[in-house]
Short mmCIF file of C-alpha atoms in Angstrom, two decimals:
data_model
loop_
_atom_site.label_atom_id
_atom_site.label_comp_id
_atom_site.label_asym_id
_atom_site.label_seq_id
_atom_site.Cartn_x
_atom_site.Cartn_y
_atom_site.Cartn_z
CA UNK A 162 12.46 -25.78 -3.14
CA UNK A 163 11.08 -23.23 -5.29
CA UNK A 164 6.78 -23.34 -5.68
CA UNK A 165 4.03 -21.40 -7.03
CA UNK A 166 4.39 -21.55 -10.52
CA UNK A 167 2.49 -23.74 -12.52
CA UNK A 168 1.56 -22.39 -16.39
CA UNK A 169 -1.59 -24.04 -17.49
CA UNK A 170 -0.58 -26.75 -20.93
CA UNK A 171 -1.47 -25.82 -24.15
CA UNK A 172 -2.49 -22.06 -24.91
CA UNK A 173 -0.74 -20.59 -21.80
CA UNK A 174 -2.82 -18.86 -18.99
CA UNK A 175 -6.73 -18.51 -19.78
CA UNK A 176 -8.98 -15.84 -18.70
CA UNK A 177 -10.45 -15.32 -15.00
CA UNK A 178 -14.05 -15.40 -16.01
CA UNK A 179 -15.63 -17.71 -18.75
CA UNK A 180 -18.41 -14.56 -20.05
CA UNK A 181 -20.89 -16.56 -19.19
CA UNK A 182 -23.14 -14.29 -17.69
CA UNK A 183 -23.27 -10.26 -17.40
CA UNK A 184 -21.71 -11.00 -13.99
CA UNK A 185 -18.15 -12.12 -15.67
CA UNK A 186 -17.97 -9.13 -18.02
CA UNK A 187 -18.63 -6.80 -14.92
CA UNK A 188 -15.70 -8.49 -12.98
CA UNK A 189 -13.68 -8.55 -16.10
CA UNK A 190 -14.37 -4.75 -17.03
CA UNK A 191 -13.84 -3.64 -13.30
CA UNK A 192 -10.48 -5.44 -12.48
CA UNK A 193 -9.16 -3.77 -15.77
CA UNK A 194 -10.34 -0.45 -14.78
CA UNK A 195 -9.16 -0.97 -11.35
CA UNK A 196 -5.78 -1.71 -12.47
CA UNK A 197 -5.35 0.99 -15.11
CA UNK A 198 -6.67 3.70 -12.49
CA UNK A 199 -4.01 2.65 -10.08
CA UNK A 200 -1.15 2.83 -12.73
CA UNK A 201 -2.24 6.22 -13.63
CA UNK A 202 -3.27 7.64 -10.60
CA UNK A 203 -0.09 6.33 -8.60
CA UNK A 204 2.10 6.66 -11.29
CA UNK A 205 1.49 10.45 -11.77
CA UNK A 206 1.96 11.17 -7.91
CA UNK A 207 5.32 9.13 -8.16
CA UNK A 208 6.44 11.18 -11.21
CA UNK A 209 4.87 14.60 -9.44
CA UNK A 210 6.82 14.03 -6.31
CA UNK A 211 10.34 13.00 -7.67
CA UNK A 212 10.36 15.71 -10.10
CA UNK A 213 9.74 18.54 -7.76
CA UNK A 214 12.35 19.51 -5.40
CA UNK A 215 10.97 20.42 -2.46
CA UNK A 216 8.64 17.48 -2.35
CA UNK A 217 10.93 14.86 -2.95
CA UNK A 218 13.83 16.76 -0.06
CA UNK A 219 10.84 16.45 2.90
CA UNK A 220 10.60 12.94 4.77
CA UNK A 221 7.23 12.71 4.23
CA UNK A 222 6.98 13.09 0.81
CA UNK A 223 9.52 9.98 0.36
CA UNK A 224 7.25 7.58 2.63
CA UNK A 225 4.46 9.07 -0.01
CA UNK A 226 6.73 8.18 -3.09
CA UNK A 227 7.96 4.72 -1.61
CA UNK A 228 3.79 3.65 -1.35
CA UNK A 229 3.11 5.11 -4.63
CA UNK A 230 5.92 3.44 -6.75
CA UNK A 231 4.36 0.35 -4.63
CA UNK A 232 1.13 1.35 -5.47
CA UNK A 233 1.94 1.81 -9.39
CA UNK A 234 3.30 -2.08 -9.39
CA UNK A 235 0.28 -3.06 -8.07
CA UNK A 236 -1.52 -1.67 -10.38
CA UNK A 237 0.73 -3.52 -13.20
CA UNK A 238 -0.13 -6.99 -11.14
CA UNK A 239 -4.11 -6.56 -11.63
CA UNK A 240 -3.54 -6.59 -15.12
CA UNK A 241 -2.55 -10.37 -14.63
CA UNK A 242 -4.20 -11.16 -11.15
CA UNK A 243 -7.16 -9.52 -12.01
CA UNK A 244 -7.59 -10.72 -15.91
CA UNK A 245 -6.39 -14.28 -15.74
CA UNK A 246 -7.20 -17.68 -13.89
CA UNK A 247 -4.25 -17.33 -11.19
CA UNK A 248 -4.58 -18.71 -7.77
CA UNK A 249 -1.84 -17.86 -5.04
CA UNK A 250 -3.00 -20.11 -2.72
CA UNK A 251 -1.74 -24.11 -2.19
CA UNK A 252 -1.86 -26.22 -4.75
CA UNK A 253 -1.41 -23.05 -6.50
CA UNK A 254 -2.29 -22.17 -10.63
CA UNK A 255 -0.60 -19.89 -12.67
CA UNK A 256 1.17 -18.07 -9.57
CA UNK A 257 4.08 -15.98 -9.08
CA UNK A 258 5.61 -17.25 -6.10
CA UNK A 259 3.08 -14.91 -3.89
CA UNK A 260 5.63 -12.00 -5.47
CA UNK A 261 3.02 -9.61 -6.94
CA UNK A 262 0.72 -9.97 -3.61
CA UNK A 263 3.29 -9.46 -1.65
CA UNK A 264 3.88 -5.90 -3.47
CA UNK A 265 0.59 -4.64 -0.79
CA UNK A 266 2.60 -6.12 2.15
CA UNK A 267 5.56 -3.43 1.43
CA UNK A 268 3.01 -0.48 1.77
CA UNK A 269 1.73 -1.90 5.10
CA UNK A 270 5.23 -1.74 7.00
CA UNK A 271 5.91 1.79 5.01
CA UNK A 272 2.85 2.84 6.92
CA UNK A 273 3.70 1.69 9.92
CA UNK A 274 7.15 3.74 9.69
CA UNK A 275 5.44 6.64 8.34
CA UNK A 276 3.33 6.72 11.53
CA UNK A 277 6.36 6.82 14.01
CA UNK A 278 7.69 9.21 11.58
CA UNK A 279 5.37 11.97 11.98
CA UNK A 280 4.71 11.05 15.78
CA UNK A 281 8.32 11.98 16.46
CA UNK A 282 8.05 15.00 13.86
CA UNK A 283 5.48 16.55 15.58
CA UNK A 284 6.05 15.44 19.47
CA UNK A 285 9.66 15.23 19.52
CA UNK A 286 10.98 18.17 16.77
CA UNK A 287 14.13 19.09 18.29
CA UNK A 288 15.24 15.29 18.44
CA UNK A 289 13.54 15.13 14.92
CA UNK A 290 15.46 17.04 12.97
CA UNK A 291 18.53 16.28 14.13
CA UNK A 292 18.68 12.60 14.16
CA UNK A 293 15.91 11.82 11.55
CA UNK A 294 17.94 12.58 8.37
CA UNK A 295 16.90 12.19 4.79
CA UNK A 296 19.36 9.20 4.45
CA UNK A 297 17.79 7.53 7.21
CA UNK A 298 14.45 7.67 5.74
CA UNK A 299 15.60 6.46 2.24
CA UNK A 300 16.80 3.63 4.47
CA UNK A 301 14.10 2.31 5.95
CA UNK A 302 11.84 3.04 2.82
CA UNK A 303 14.48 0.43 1.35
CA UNK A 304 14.30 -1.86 4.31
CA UNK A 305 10.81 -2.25 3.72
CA UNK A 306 11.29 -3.54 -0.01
CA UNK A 307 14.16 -6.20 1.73
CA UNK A 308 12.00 -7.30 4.77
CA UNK A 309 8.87 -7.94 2.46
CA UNK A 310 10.78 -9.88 -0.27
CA UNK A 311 13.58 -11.39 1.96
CA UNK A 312 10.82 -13.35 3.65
CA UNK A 313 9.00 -14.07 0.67
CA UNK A 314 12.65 -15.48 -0.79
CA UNK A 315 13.58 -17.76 2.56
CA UNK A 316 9.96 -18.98 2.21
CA UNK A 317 10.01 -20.03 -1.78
CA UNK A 318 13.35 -21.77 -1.40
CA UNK A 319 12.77 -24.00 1.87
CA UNK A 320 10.64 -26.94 2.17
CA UNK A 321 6.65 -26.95 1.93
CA UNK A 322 6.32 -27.92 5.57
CA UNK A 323 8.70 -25.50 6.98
CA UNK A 324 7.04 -22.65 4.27
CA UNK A 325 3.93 -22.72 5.61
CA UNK A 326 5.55 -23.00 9.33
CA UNK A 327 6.74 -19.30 8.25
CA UNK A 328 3.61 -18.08 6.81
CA UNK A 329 1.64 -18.65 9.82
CA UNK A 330 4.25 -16.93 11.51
CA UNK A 331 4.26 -14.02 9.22
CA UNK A 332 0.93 -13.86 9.85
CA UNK A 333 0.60 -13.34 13.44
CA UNK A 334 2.86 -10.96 12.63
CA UNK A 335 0.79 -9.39 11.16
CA UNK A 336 -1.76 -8.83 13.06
CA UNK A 337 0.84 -7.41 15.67
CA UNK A 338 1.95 -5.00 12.96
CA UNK A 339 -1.87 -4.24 12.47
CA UNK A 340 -2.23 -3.73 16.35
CA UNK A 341 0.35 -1.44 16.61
CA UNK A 342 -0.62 0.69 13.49
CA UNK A 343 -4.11 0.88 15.35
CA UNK A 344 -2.46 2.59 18.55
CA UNK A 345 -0.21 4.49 16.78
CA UNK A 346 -3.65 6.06 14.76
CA UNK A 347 -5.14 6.76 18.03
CA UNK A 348 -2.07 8.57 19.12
CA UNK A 349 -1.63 10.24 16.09
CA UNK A 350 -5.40 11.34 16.29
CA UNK A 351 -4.90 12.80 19.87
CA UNK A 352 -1.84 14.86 18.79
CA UNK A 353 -3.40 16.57 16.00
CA UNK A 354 -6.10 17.44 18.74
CA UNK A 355 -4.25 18.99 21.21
CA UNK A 356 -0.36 18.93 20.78
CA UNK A 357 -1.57 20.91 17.43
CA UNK A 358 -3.71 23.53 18.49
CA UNK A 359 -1.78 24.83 20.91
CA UNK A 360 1.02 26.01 18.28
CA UNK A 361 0.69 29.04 17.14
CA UNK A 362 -0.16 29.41 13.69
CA UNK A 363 2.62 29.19 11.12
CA UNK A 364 3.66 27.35 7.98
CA UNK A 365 4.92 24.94 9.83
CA UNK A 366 2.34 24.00 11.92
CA UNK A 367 -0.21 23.97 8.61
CA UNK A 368 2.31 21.87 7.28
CA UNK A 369 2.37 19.25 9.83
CA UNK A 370 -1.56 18.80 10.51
CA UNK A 371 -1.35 18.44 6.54
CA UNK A 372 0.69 15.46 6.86
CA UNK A 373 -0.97 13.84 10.06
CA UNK A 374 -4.53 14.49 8.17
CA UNK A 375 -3.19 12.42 5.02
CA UNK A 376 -1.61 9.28 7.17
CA UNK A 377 -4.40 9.22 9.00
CA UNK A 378 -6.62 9.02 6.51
CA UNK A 379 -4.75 6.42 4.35
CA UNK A 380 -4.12 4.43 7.41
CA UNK A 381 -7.71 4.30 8.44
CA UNK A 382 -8.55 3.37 4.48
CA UNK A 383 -5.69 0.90 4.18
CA UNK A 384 -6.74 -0.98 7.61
CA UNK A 385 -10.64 -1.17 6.39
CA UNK A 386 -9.70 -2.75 3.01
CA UNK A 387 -7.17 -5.26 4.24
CA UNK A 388 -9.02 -6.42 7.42
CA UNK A 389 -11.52 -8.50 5.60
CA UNK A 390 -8.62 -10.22 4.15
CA UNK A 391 -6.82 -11.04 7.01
CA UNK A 392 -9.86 -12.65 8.51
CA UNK A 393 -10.01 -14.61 6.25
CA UNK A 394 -6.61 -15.90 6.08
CA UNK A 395 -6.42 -16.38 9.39
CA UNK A 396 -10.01 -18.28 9.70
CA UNK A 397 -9.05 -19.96 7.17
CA UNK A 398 -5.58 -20.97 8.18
CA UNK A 399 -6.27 -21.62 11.78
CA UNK A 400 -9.78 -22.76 12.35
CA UNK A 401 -10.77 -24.35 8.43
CA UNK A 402 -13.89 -21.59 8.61
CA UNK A 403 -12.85 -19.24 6.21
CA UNK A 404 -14.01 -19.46 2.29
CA UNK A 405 -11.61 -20.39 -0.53
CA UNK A 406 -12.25 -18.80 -4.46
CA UNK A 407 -11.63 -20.07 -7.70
CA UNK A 408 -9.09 -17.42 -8.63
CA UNK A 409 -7.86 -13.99 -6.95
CA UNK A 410 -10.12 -12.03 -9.63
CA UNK A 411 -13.39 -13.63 -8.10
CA UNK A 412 -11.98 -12.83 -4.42
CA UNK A 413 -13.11 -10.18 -3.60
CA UNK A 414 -11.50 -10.00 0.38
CA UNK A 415 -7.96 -10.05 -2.45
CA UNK A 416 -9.55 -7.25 -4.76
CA UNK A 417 -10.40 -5.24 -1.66
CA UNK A 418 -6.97 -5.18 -0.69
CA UNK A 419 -5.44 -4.22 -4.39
CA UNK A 420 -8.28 -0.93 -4.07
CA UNK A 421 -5.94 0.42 -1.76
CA UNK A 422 -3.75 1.07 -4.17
CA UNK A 423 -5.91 3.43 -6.14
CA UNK A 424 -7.39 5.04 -2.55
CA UNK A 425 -3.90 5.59 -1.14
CA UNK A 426 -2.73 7.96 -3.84
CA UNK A 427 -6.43 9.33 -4.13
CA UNK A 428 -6.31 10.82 -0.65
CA UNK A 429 -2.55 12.10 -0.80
CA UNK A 430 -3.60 14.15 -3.79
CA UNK A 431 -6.80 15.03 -2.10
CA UNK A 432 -4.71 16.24 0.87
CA UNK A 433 -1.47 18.10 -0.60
CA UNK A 434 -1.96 20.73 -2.34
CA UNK A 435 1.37 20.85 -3.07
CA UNK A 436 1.52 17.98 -4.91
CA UNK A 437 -1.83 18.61 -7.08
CA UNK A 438 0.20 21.24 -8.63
CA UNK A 439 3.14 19.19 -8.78
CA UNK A 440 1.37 16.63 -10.78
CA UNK A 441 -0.64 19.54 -12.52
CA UNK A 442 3.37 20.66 -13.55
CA UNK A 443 4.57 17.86 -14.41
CA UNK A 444 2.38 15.55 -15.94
CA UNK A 445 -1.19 16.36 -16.44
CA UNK A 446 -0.48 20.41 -17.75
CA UNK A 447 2.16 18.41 -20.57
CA UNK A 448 -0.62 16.18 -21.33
CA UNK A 449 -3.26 18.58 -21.47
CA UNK A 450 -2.02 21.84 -22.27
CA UNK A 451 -5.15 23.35 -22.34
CA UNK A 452 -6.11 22.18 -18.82
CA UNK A 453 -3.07 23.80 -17.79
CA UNK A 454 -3.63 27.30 -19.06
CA UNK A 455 -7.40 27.23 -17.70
#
């Protein structure tokens, strides 16, 4: 049977924080400034990538868009996970049917892909670019929307017992998905290192450490926010150790986790210069038309 959902009587949802104390207003202020910087910073790199070209044609690009569209719906959730009295957890309050957390659990598998993507890009290119098709990587981007939210369906529609059966499941694994996106950085670190430097230089090759420096990076990032989260699930699950909050605005393991969001798209567009001036093009020179001529 469906759970989660559970509308406080009488006035609808009230606020996280009661502004009690200089402490509430500085949650309050930051969640909403977390979740506006993530809609704008996300949602420009989505709109910079799929309205150039030859952004949106390479494979890497489209693992960039699929996290940022991701990213930009995360950024939507704050605004009601971050700024009103909802707990995900069991009994649950105000909830969503764990639909808007789950959002962060798309970007971890698109990741993971993203990794073996460039792996094979860069160690395998003959292979590569002959099996590895644009099609095929639209696919799997989609296949991580399905997997995420196909689970999440199964486990709102069967019975309590057997739901939390699957979300202990899920989350062992998890922490194999985590595991392997830990080797596959190491690798990844190793051929930029050496496989790299032995090209000789080219477009090419600048293009390709381009886009191991930017996984890397986000990987690294994405792992170190959404570890202390996972500890705590799982200590909390499995051994009764770990510590519960009164809503997911005053957890901050949960608002660790929804930072990603604004850090993913902060170091793509720290690391592509192509797609600074694709959002400089597209979005921010229309908005500011004086930024653009300068």
């Amino acid at each position: 049977m469906l759970y989660g959902l559970n509308i406080t009587d009488a006035g609808g949802v009230p606020l996280a924080v009661d502004f009690d104390s200089p402490l509430d207003y500085l949650i309050f202020i930051f969640q909403l400034l977390l979740a506006t910087a993530a809609v704008l910073l996300s949602g420009t790199v989505t709109i910079g990538i799929l309205a150039t070209e030859t952004l949106r044609i390479q494979n890497r690009f489209i693992f960039m868009v699929n996290t940022s569209i991701c990213d930009t719906l995360v950024g939507f959730s704050v605004y009601y996970l971050g700024l009103f009295d909802v707990y995900e957890g069991y009994p649950s309050r105000n909830a969503t049917y764990t639909i808007l957390p789950s959002l962060l659990g798309i970007n971890l598998l698109t990741f993971l892909f993203a990794q073996f993507d460039r792996y094979f890009a860069i160690c395998y290119p003959f292979i590569y670019s002959r099996f590895i098709t644009r099609p095929i990587v639209v696919g799997i981007n989609v296949y991580c929307w399905l997997h995420v939210f196909g689970v999440l369906l199964v486990r709102n529609v069967i019975p309590i017992s057997k739901a939390t059966d699957l979300f202990v499941f899920s989350i062992l694994y998890l922490q194999l998905v985590i595991l392997t996106k830990v080797i596959m950085t190491i690798k990844l670190y190793f051929v930029a290192k050496y496989q790299l430097e032995r090209d000789p230089p080219s477009a090419e090759r600048d293009s390709k450490k381009e886009s191991l420096k930017i996984i890397f990076f986000v990987v690294i990032i994405f792992l170190l926010l959404w570890i202390p989260s996972i500890i705590n699930i799982v200590l909390r699950l499995m051994f009764g150790m770990g510590m519960n909050f009164v809503n997911e605005a005053l957890n901050p393991f949960a608002t660790l986790a929804r930072l990603s969001a604004v850090c993913t798209s902060a170091v793509y567009v720290w690391g592509s210069p192509a797609l600074r001036e694709a959002m400089r093009r597209t979005v921010w020179g229309r908005v500011c038309p004086k930024c653009n001529r300068r």
